């Protein structure tokens, strides 16, 4: 059994903006990015799961035209609460510092912690695996890192260093009776390093 993880393409948002569950649209490079992803997809009929946010759902629809897309809220990105769509550098230091010190366990005000996201994502991933059929999950960076951390026993705090996942990346997970291994099939950066934190 194989599970393919696909991250959404470049979102329509300025650099330096905090976003999670904000429903960002896609950019004008979308079709070009879709064509770059296609060669790395399975050729067989496959079950497709997606986050409901349009940057994921539009990609799932474009890659798997004619397939039924199974949409789940628990595949959404981190809920960034009252920081959604604020410039990272405008978030007050006294508000962001506790989160910066321990983003794994400290929730964003009126949002989630990384552990909150991880728990809901792993529950959904285990449910998908339990169906014992090959599948595709189209989702977000935080979601994909959570899954990869789960299958490799990587501490969440280390997941950003352990898994560099660019927009549109494709990861294949091979599932056997007693193990899960992963392989990065496609991971091209169009815009250099992302920066999901203040610059000062």
mmCIF file with all atom_site columns, N, CA and C in Angstrom, residues 5 51 74-78 114 117-118 120-122 137-149 165:
data_model
loop_
_atom_site.group_PDB
_atom_site.id
_atom_site.type_symbol
_atom_site.label_atom_id
_atom_site.label_alt_id
_atom_site.label_comp_id
_atom_site.label_asym_id
_atom_site.label_entity_id
_atom_site.label_seq_id
_atom_site.pdbx_PDB_ins_code
_atom_site.Cartn_x
_atom_site.Cartn_y
_atom_site.Cartn_z
_atom_site.occupancy
_atom_site.B_iso_or_equiv
_atom_site.pdbx_formal_charge
_atom_site.auth_seq_id
_atom_site.auth_comp_id
_atom_site.auth_asym_id
_atom_site.auth_atom_id
_atom_site.pdbx_PDB_model_num
ATOM 1  N N  . UNK A 1 5   ? 1.723  11.944 -0.242 1.00 0.00 ? 5   UNK A N  1
ATOM 2  C CA . UNK A 1 5   ? 1.469  13.236 0.395  1.00 0.00 ? 5   UNK A CA 1
ATOM 3  C C  . UNK A 1 5   ? 1.832  14.335 -0.594 1.00 0.00 ? 5   UNK A C  1
ATOM 4  N N  . UNK A 1 51  ? -7.543 18.623 2.241  1.00 0.00 ? 51  UNK A N  1
ATOM 5  C CA . UNK A 1 51  ? -7.998 19.724 3.088  1.00 0.00 ? 51  UNK A CA 1
ATOM 6  C C  . UNK A 1 51  ? -9.076 20.479 2.320  1.00 0.00 ? 51  UNK A C  1
ATOM 7  N N  . UNK A 1 74  ? -9.943 18.102 9.384  1.00 0.00 ? 74  UNK A N  1
ATOM 8  C CA . UNK A 1 74  ? -8.769 17.843 10.219 1.00 0.00 ? 74  UNK A CA 1
ATOM 9  C C  . UNK A 1 74  ? -7.484 17.716 9.399  1.00 0.00 ? 74  UNK A C  1
ATOM 10 N N  . UNK A 1 75  ? -7.579 17.901 8.079  1.00 0.00 ? 75  UNK A N  1
ATOM 11 C CA . UNK A 1 75  ? -6.382 17.999 7.243  1.00 0.00 ? 75  UNK A CA 1
ATOM 12 C C  . UNK A 1 75  ? -6.018 19.454 6.952  1.00 0.00 ? 75  UNK A C  1
ATOM 13 N N  . UNK A 1 76  ? -6.680 20.399 7.630  1.00 0.00 ? 76  UNK A N  1
ATOM 14 C CA . UNK A 1 76  ? -6.358 21.818 7.463  1.00 0.00 ? 76  UNK A CA 1
ATOM 15 C C  . UNK A 1 76  ? -5.059 22.159 8.181  1.00 0.00 ? 76  UNK A C  1
ATOM 16 N N  . UNK A 1 77  ? -4.461 23.274 7.765  1.00 0.00 ? 77  UNK A N  1
ATOM 17 C CA . UNK A 1 77  ? -3.245 23.782 8.384  1.00 0.00 ? 77  UNK A CA 1
ATOM 18 C C  . UNK A 1 77  ? -3.535 24.243 9.813  1.00 0.00 ? 77  UNK A C  1
ATOM 19 N N  . UNK A 1 78  ? -2.482 24.581 10.545 1.00 0.00 ? 78  UNK A N  1
ATOM 20 C CA . UNK A 1 78  ? -2.608 25.104 11.907 1.00 0.00 ? 78  UNK A CA 1
ATOM 21 C C  . UNK A 1 78  ? -3.571 26.285 11.953 1.00 0.00 ? 78  UNK A C  1
ATOM 22 N N  . UNK A 1 114 ? 1.060  23.241 17.895 1.00 0.00 ? 114 UNK A N  1
ATOM 23 C CA . UNK A 1 114 ? 1.491  22.225 16.930 1.00 0.00 ? 114 UNK A CA 1
ATOM 24 C C  . UNK A 1 114 ? 1.021  20.838 17.374 1.00 0.00 ? 114 UNK A C  1
ATOM 25 N N  . UNK A 1 117 ? -2.581 20.336 16.274 1.00 0.00 ? 117 UNK A N  1
ATOM 26 C CA . UNK A 1 117 ? -2.634 19.971 14.852 1.00 0.00 ? 117 UNK A CA 1
ATOM 27 C C  . UNK A 1 117 ? -2.190 18.526 14.666 1.00 0.00 ? 117 UNK A C  1
ATOM 28 N N  . UNK A 1 118 ? -1.074 18.176 15.281 1.00 0.00 ? 118 UNK A N  1
ATOM 29 C CA . UNK A 1 118 ? -0.497 16.841 15.145 1.00 0.00 ? 118 UNK A CA 1
ATOM 30 C C  . UNK A 1 118 ? -1.503 15.755 15.550 1.00 0.00 ? 118 UNK A C  1
ATOM 31 N N  . UNK A 1 120 ? -4.835 15.791 15.650 1.00 0.00 ? 120 UNK A N  1
ATOM 32 C CA . UNK A 1 120 ? -5.974 15.599 14.736 1.00 0.00 ? 120 UNK A CA 1
ATOM 33 C C  . UNK A 1 120 ? -5.520 15.000 13.402 1.00 0.00 ? 120 UNK A C  1
ATOM 34 N N  . UNK A 1 121 ? -4.333 15.408 12.952 1.00 0.00 ? 121 UNK A N  1
ATOM 35 C CA . UNK A 1 121 ? -3.823 14.899 11.675 1.00 0.00 ? 121 UNK A CA 1
ATOM 36 C C  . UNK A 1 121 ? -3.483 13.409 11.775 1.00 0.00 ? 121 UNK A C  1
ATOM 37 N N  . UNK A 1 122 ? -2.803 13.018 12.847 1.00 0.00 ? 122 UNK A N  1
ATOM 38 C CA . UNK A 1 122 ? -2.410 11.614 13.002 1.00 0.00 ? 122 UNK A CA 1
ATOM 39 C C  . UNK A 1 122 ? -3.634 10.712 13.135 1.00 0.00 ? 122 UNK A C  1
ATOM 40 N N  . UNK A 1 137 ? -3.037 12.231 -0.148 1.00 0.00 ? 137 UNK A N  1
ATOM 41 C CA . UNK A 1 137 ? -3.476 13.274 0.778  1.00 0.00 ? 137 UNK A CA 1
ATOM 42 C C  . UNK A 1 137 ? -2.925 14.601 0.277  1.00 0.00 ? 137 UNK A C  1
ATOM 43 N N  . UNK A 1 138 ? -3.813 15.518 -0.111 1.00 0.00 ? 138 UNK A N  1
ATOM 44 C CA . UNK A 1 138 ? -3.405 16.852 -0.554 1.00 0.00 ? 138 UNK A CA 1
ATOM 45 C C  . UNK A 1 138 ? -3.649 17.806 0.616  1.00 0.00 ? 138 UNK A C  1
ATOM 46 N N  . UNK A 1 139 ? -2.564 18.351 1.143  1.00 0.00 ? 139 UNK A N  1
ATOM 47 C CA . UNK A 1 139 ? -2.712 19.142 2.359  1.00 0.00 ? 139 UNK A CA 1
ATOM 48 C C  . UNK A 1 139 ? -1.609 20.197 2.467  1.00 0.00 ? 139 UNK A C  1
ATOM 49 N N  . UNK A 1 140 ? -1.240 20.527 3.698  1.00 0.00 ? 140 UNK A N  1
ATOM 50 C CA . UNK A 1 140 ? -0.389 21.674 4.003  1.00 0.00 ? 140 UNK A CA 1
ATOM 51 C C  . UNK A 1 140 ? 0.939  21.230 4.613  1.00 0.00 ? 140 UNK A C  1
ATOM 52 N N  . UNK A 1 141 ? 1.882  22.163 4.666  1.00 0.00 ? 141 UNK A N  1
ATOM 53 C CA . UNK A 1 141 ? 3.196  21.861 5.216  1.00 0.00 ? 141 UNK A CA 1
ATOM 54 C C  . UNK A 1 141 ? 3.159  21.300 6.620  1.00 0.00 ? 141 UNK A C  1
ATOM 55 N N  . UNK A 1 142 ? 2.370  21.923 7.491  1.00 0.00 ? 142 UNK A N  1
ATOM 56 C CA . UNK A 1 142 ? 2.269  21.452 8.871  1.00 0.00 ? 142 UNK A CA 1
ATOM 57 C C  . UNK A 1 142 ? 1.656  20.066 8.965  1.00 0.00 ? 142 UNK A C  1
ATOM 58 N N  . UNK A 1 143 ? 0.703  19.797 8.104  1.00 0.00 ? 143 UNK A N  1
ATOM 59 C CA . UNK A 1 143 ? 0.034  18.490 8.074  1.00 0.00 ? 143 UNK A CA 1
ATOM 60 C C  . UNK A 1 143 ? 1.012  17.411 7.612  1.00 0.00 ? 143 UNK A C  1
ATOM 61 N N  . UNK A 1 144 ? 1.719  17.685 6.520  1.00 0.00 ? 144 UNK A N  1
ATOM 62 C CA . UNK A 1 144 ? 2.669  16.707 5.992  1.00 0.00 ? 144 UNK A CA 1
ATOM 63 C C  . UNK A 1 144 ? 3.804  16.452 6.977  1.00 0.00 ? 144 UNK A C  1
ATOM 64 N N  . UNK A 1 145 ? 4.307  17.518 7.615  1.00 0.00 ? 145 UNK A N  1
ATOM 65 C CA . UNK A 1 145 ? 5.381  17.327 8.609  1.00 0.00 ? 145 UNK A CA 1
ATOM 66 C C  . UNK A 1 145 ? 4.891  16.511 9.798  1.00 0.00 ? 145 UNK A C  1
ATOM 67 N N  . UNK A 1 146 ? 3.648  16.721 10.192 1.00 0.00 ? 146 UNK A N  1
ATOM 68 C CA . UNK A 1 146 ? 3.076  15.929 11.287 1.00 0.00 ? 146 UNK A CA 1
ATOM 69 C C  . UNK A 1 146 ? 3.052  14.446 10.947 1.00 0.00 ? 146 UNK A C  1
ATOM 70 N N  . UNK A 1 147 ? 2.623  14.132 9.738  1.00 0.00 ? 147 UNK A N  1
ATOM 71 C CA . UNK A 1 147 ? 2.556  12.730 9.306  1.00 0.00 ? 147 UNK A CA 1
ATOM 72 C C  . UNK A 1 147 ? 3.959  12.125 9.255  1.00 0.00 ? 147 UNK A C  1
ATOM 73 N N  . UNK A 1 148 ? 4.909  12.847 8.682  1.00 0.00 ? 148 UNK A N  1
ATOM 74 C CA . UNK A 1 148 ? 6.270  12.325 8.571  1.00 0.00 ? 148 UNK A CA 1
ATOM 75 C C  . UNK A 1 148 ? 6.931  12.200 9.950  1.00 0.00 ? 148 UNK A C  1
ATOM 76 N N  . UNK A 1 149 ? 6.639  13.135 10.835 1.00 0.00 ? 149 UNK A N  1
ATOM 77 C CA . UNK A 1 149 ? 7.151  13.024 12.209 1.00 0.00 ? 149 UNK A CA 1
ATOM 78 C C  . UNK A 1 149 ? 6.586  11.779 12.882 1.00 0.00 ? 149 UNK A C  1
ATOM 79 N N  . UNK A 1 165 ? 9.923  20.831 3.026  1.00 0.00 ? 165 UNK A N  1
ATOM 80 C CA . UNK A 1 165 ? 8.873  20.484 2.067  1.00 0.00 ? 165 UNK A CA 1
ATOM 81 C C  . UNK A 1 165 ? 8.406  21.739 1.338  1.00 0.00 ? 165 UNK A C  1
#
